[in-house]
mmCIF file of C-alpha atoms and ligand atoms in Angstrom:
data_model
loop_
_atom_site.group_PDB
_atom_site.id
_atom_site.type_symbol
_atom_site.label_atom_id
_atom_site.label_comp_id
_atom_site.label_asym_id
_atom_site.label_seq_id
_atom_site.Cartn_x
_atom_site.Cartn_y
_atom_site.Cartn_z
ATOM 1 C CA MET A 1 0.469 -0.185 -0.296
ATOM 2 C CA PRO A 2 1.501 3.685 -0.645
ATOM 3 C CA LEU A 3 2.413 5.930 1.723
ATOM 4 C CA TYR A 4 0.285 9.187 1.024
ATOM 5 C CA GLU A 5 0.465 13.008 3.237
ATOM 6 C CA TYR A 6 -1.803 14.277 5.128
ATOM 7 C CA TYR A 7 -1.988 18.201 6.983
ATOM 8 C CA CYS A 8 -3.498 18.164 10.205
ATOM 9 C CA GLU A 9 -5.425 22.090 9.976
ATOM 10 C CA SER A 10 -5.797 22.117 13.772
ATOM 11 C CA CYS A 11 -2.579 21.394 14.817
ATOM 12 C CA ASN A 12 -0.352 22.732 11.503
ATOM 13 C CA GLY A 13 1.499 19.625 10.675
ATOM 14 C CA VAL A 14 2.030 16.751 8.085
ATOM 15 C CA PHE A 15 1.541 13.492 9.021
ATOM 16 C CA GLU A 16 2.154 10.145 7.030
ATOM 17 C CA ALA A 17 -0.379 7.127 6.086
ATOM 18 C CA ILE A 18 -0.083 4.633 4.727
ATOM 19 C CA ARG A 19 -3.187 3.531 3.350
ATOM 20 C CA GLU A 20 -4.730 1.185 -0.079
ATOM 21 C CA MET A 21 -5.153 3.491 -3.296
ATOM 22 C CA ARG A 22 -8.955 3.990 -2.886
ATOM 23 C CA GLU A 23 -8.984 5.236 0.335
ATOM 24 C CA ALA A 24 -5.974 8.057 0.221
ATOM 25 C CA SER A 25 -8.099 11.027 -0.490
ATOM 26 C CA LEU A 26 -10.650 10.097 3.011
ATOM 27 C CA ALA A 27 -9.806 11.737 6.297
ATOM 28 C CA VAL A 28 -6.997 10.130 8.780
ATOM 29 C CA PRO A 29 -7.627 11.148 12.030
ATOM 30 C CA CYS A 30 -4.749 12.489 13.003
ATOM 31 C CA PRO A 31 -1.392 11.105 15.464
ATOM 32 C CA VAL A 32 -1.096 14.285 17.386
ATOM 33 C CA CYS A 33 -4.487 15.339 17.791
ATOM 34 C CA ASN A 34 -7.022 12.780 16.578
ATOM 35 C CA ARG A 35 -9.131 15.397 14.146
ATOM 36 C CA ASP A 36 -9.876 14.807 10.673
ATOM 37 C CA GLY A 37 -6.977 15.246 8.468
ATOM 38 C CA ASP A 38 -6.852 16.143 4.687
ATOM 39 C CA ARG A 39 -4.202 14.864 2.437
ATOM 40 C CA ILE A 40 -2.067 16.898 0.965
ATOM 41 C CA MET A 41 -1.691 16.194 -3.022
ATOM 42 C CA SER A 42 1.850 17.192 -3.476
ATOM 43 C CA SER A 43 4.178 18.140 -0.804
ATOM 44 C CA PHE A 44 6.009 20.959 -2.888
ATOM 45 C CA ASN A 45 2.525 22.895 -3.682
ATOM 46 C CA ALA A 46 0.788 22.257 -0.065
ATOM 47 C CA PHE A 47 0.742 25.842 0.837
ATOM 48 C CA THR A 48 -1.031 27.202 4.382
ATOM 49 C CA PHE A 49 -1.918 31.072 4.960
ATOM 50 C CA ARG A 50 -0.509 32.715 8.315
ATOM 51 C CA ASP A 51 -0.443 36.061 9.185
ATOM 52 C CA GLY A 52 -2.109 36.717 5.910
ATOM 53 C CA TYR A 53 1.569 35.308 4.333
ATOM 54 C CA PRO A 54 1.767 32.124 2.364
ATOM 55 C CA ARG A 55 3.976 29.139 4.546
ATOM 56 C CA LYS A 56 4.307 25.821 3.029
ATOM 57 C CA ILE A 57 3.877 23.052 4.753
ATOM 58 C CA PRO A 58 6.008 20.778 7.113
ATOM 59 C CA ASP A 59 5.568 24.842 8.491
ATOM 60 C CA LYS A 60 9.776 25.297 8.920
ATOM 61 C CA GLY A 61 9.065 28.596 10.098
ATOM 62 C CA THR A 62 9.755 29.872 6.590
ATOM 63 C CA TYR A 63 8.172 32.106 4.625
ATOM 64 C CA TRP A 64 7.872 33.096 0.858
ATOM 65 C CA HIS A 65 8.235 36.174 -0.802
ATOM 66 C CA MET A 66 7.378 36.079 -5.186
ATOM 67 C CA GLY A 67 8.126 31.934 -4.787
ATOM 68 C CA GLN A 68 11.307 32.041 -2.924
ATOM 69 C CA GLU A 69 11.760 30.952 0.568
ATOM 70 C CA VAL A 70 12.585 33.730 3.111
ATOM 71 C CA LYS A 71 13.350 33.004 7.052
ATOM 72 C CA GLN A 72 11.758 37.007 8.145
ATOM 73 C CA ARG A 73 9.012 38.862 6.977
ATOM 74 C CA ALA A 74 9.615 41.256 4.858
ATOM 75 C CA THR A 75 8.585 44.175 7.294
ATOM 76 C CA ARG A 76 9.381 47.549 5.651
ATOM 77 C CA MET A 77 9.725 46.373 0.760
ATOM 78 C CA LYS A 78 11.111 48.340 -1.998
ATOM 79 C CA GLY A 79 8.495 47.660 -3.940
ATOM 80 C CA TRP A 80 8.615 43.500 -4.462
ATOM 81 C CA GLU A 81 11.877 43.321 -3.364
ATOM 82 C CA HIS A 82 12.065 41.293 -0.109
ATOM 83 C CA PRO A 83 15.929 42.131 1.802
ATOM 84 C CA GLU A 84 16.516 38.626 2.435
ATOM 85 C CA LEU A 85 16.316 38.289 -1.758
ATOM 86 C CA ALA A 86 17.829 41.707 -2.085
ATOM 87 C CA LYS A 87 20.440 41.460 -4.822
ATOM 88 C CA PRO A 88 23.639 42.480 -3.957
ATOM 89 C CA LYS A 89 25.008 46.537 -4.366
ATOM 90 C CA PRO A 90 26.864 46.819 -6.800
ATOM 91 C CA LYS A 91 31.136 48.102 -6.465
ATOM 92 C CA PRO A 92 31.869 50.959 -4.757
ATOM 93 C CA ARG A 93 32.610 53.559 -7.294
ATOM 94 C CA PRO A 94 36.731 53.440 -7.983
ATOM 95 C CA THR A 95 37.360 57.099 -6.958
ATOM 96 C CA ARG A 96 38.679 60.032 -9.183
ATOM 97 C CA GLY A 97 42.537 58.788 -9.050
ATOM 98 C CA GLU A 98 41.691 55.345 -10.322
ATOM 99 C CA THR A 99 39.981 56.544 -12.888
ATOM 100 C CA ARG A 100 42.305 58.746 -14.102
ATOM 101 C CA VAL A 101 45.154 56.195 -13.489
ATOM 102 C CA GLN A 102 42.111 53.503 -15.636
ATOM 103 C CA ARG A 103 42.029 56.083 -18.614
ATOM 104 C CA GLU A 104 45.814 56.550 -18.623
ATOM 105 C CA LYS A 105 46.410 52.951 -18.418
ATOM 106 C CA ARG A 106 43.696 53.014 -21.609
ATOM 107 C CA LEU A 107 44.871 55.931 -23.603
ATOM 108 C CA SER A 108 48.293 54.249 -23.560
ATOM 109 C CA GLU A 109 47.474 50.913 -24.534
ATOM 110 C CA VAL A 110 45.040 52.882 -27.391
ATOM 111 C CA ARG A 111 48.441 54.804 -28.766
ATOM 112 C CA HIS A 112 50.417 52.198 -28.429
ATOM 113 C CA SER A 113 48.207 49.673 -30.469
ATOM 114 C CA ARG A 114 48.213 52.420 -33.180
ATOM 115 C CA TYR A 115 51.431 52.989 -33.130
ATOM 116 C CA ARG A 116 52.053 48.756 -33.511
ATOM 117 C CA ASP A 117 48.904 48.909 -36.789
ATOM 118 C CA ARG A 118 50.723 51.829 -38.120
ATOM 119 C CA TRP A 119 54.368 49.897 -38.208
ATOM 120 C CA GLY A 120 52.916 46.716 -38.335
ATOM 121 C CA ILE A 121 54.267 44.871 -35.216
ATOM 122 C CA ASP A 122 53.014 43.249 -32.554
ATOM 123 C CA LYS A 123 53.351 44.069 -28.630
ATOM 124 C CA ASP A 124 56.980 42.252 -29.387
ATOM 125 C CA GLY A 125 58.035 43.961 -31.781
ATOM 126 C CA PHE A 126 57.786 41.437 -34.458
ATOM 127 C CA PRO A 127 56.204 42.353 -37.690
ATOM 128 C CA THR A 128 52.785 41.505 -37.890
ATOM 129 C CA VAL A 129 52.271 40.815 -41.758
ATOM 130 C CA LYS A 130 54.335 37.985 -42.679
ATOM 131 C CA THR A 131 56.172 39.045 -45.870
ATOM 132 C CA LYS A 132 55.844 36.128 -48.273
ATOM 133 C CA ALA A 133 58.208 35.211 -50.664
ATOM 134 C CA PRO A 134 57.624 35.913 -53.765
ATOM 135 C CA GLU A 135 56.285 32.443 -55.983
ATOM 136 C CA LYS A 136 58.492 31.764 -58.944
ATOM 137 C CA GLU A 137 56.419 32.260 -61.600
ATOM 138 C CA ARG A 138 56.022 28.793 -63.819
ATOM 139 C CA LYS A 139 56.047 29.127 -67.560
ATOM 140 C CA VAL A 140 53.367 27.994 -69.945
ATOM 141 C CA LEU A 141 54.881 26.617 -72.763
ATOM 142 C CA PRO A 142 52.868 27.679 -75.509
ATOM 143 C CA SER A 143 49.970 24.382 -76.397
ATOM 144 C CA SER A 144 50.390 25.266 -79.956
HETATM 145 ZN ZN1 ZN B 201 -3.545 17.213 14.336
#
């Protein structure tokens, strides 16, 4: 006989029971309070509401926010963003000095690459364009 999951509303508990398949949808007395527990069709989708906030059962004390599990109820939200789910803050902007150094680095890089393009050399000063040895002309004899 298969194992089914049941949910007792009065003690907010989930319990399992082995039932005949044809009896699976019938209520099963809760092992804690002996009240009728209803079958949970899919434990993954089983939600209950508390404080007007959806909670998943079995109740782990967590809450759900926009389909994601969170530990605390959001008390202050920026729009729909839960503080626990908020994206990490972007990196602090570079200081003025750092920006200047970076810009100079980029500029010198550009200057060098222009120079290299002009003279056809790579970073190590070697020519980038391989000069091919001129092919020997084949003498084609007239077919007459
Ligand atoms: Zn119960």
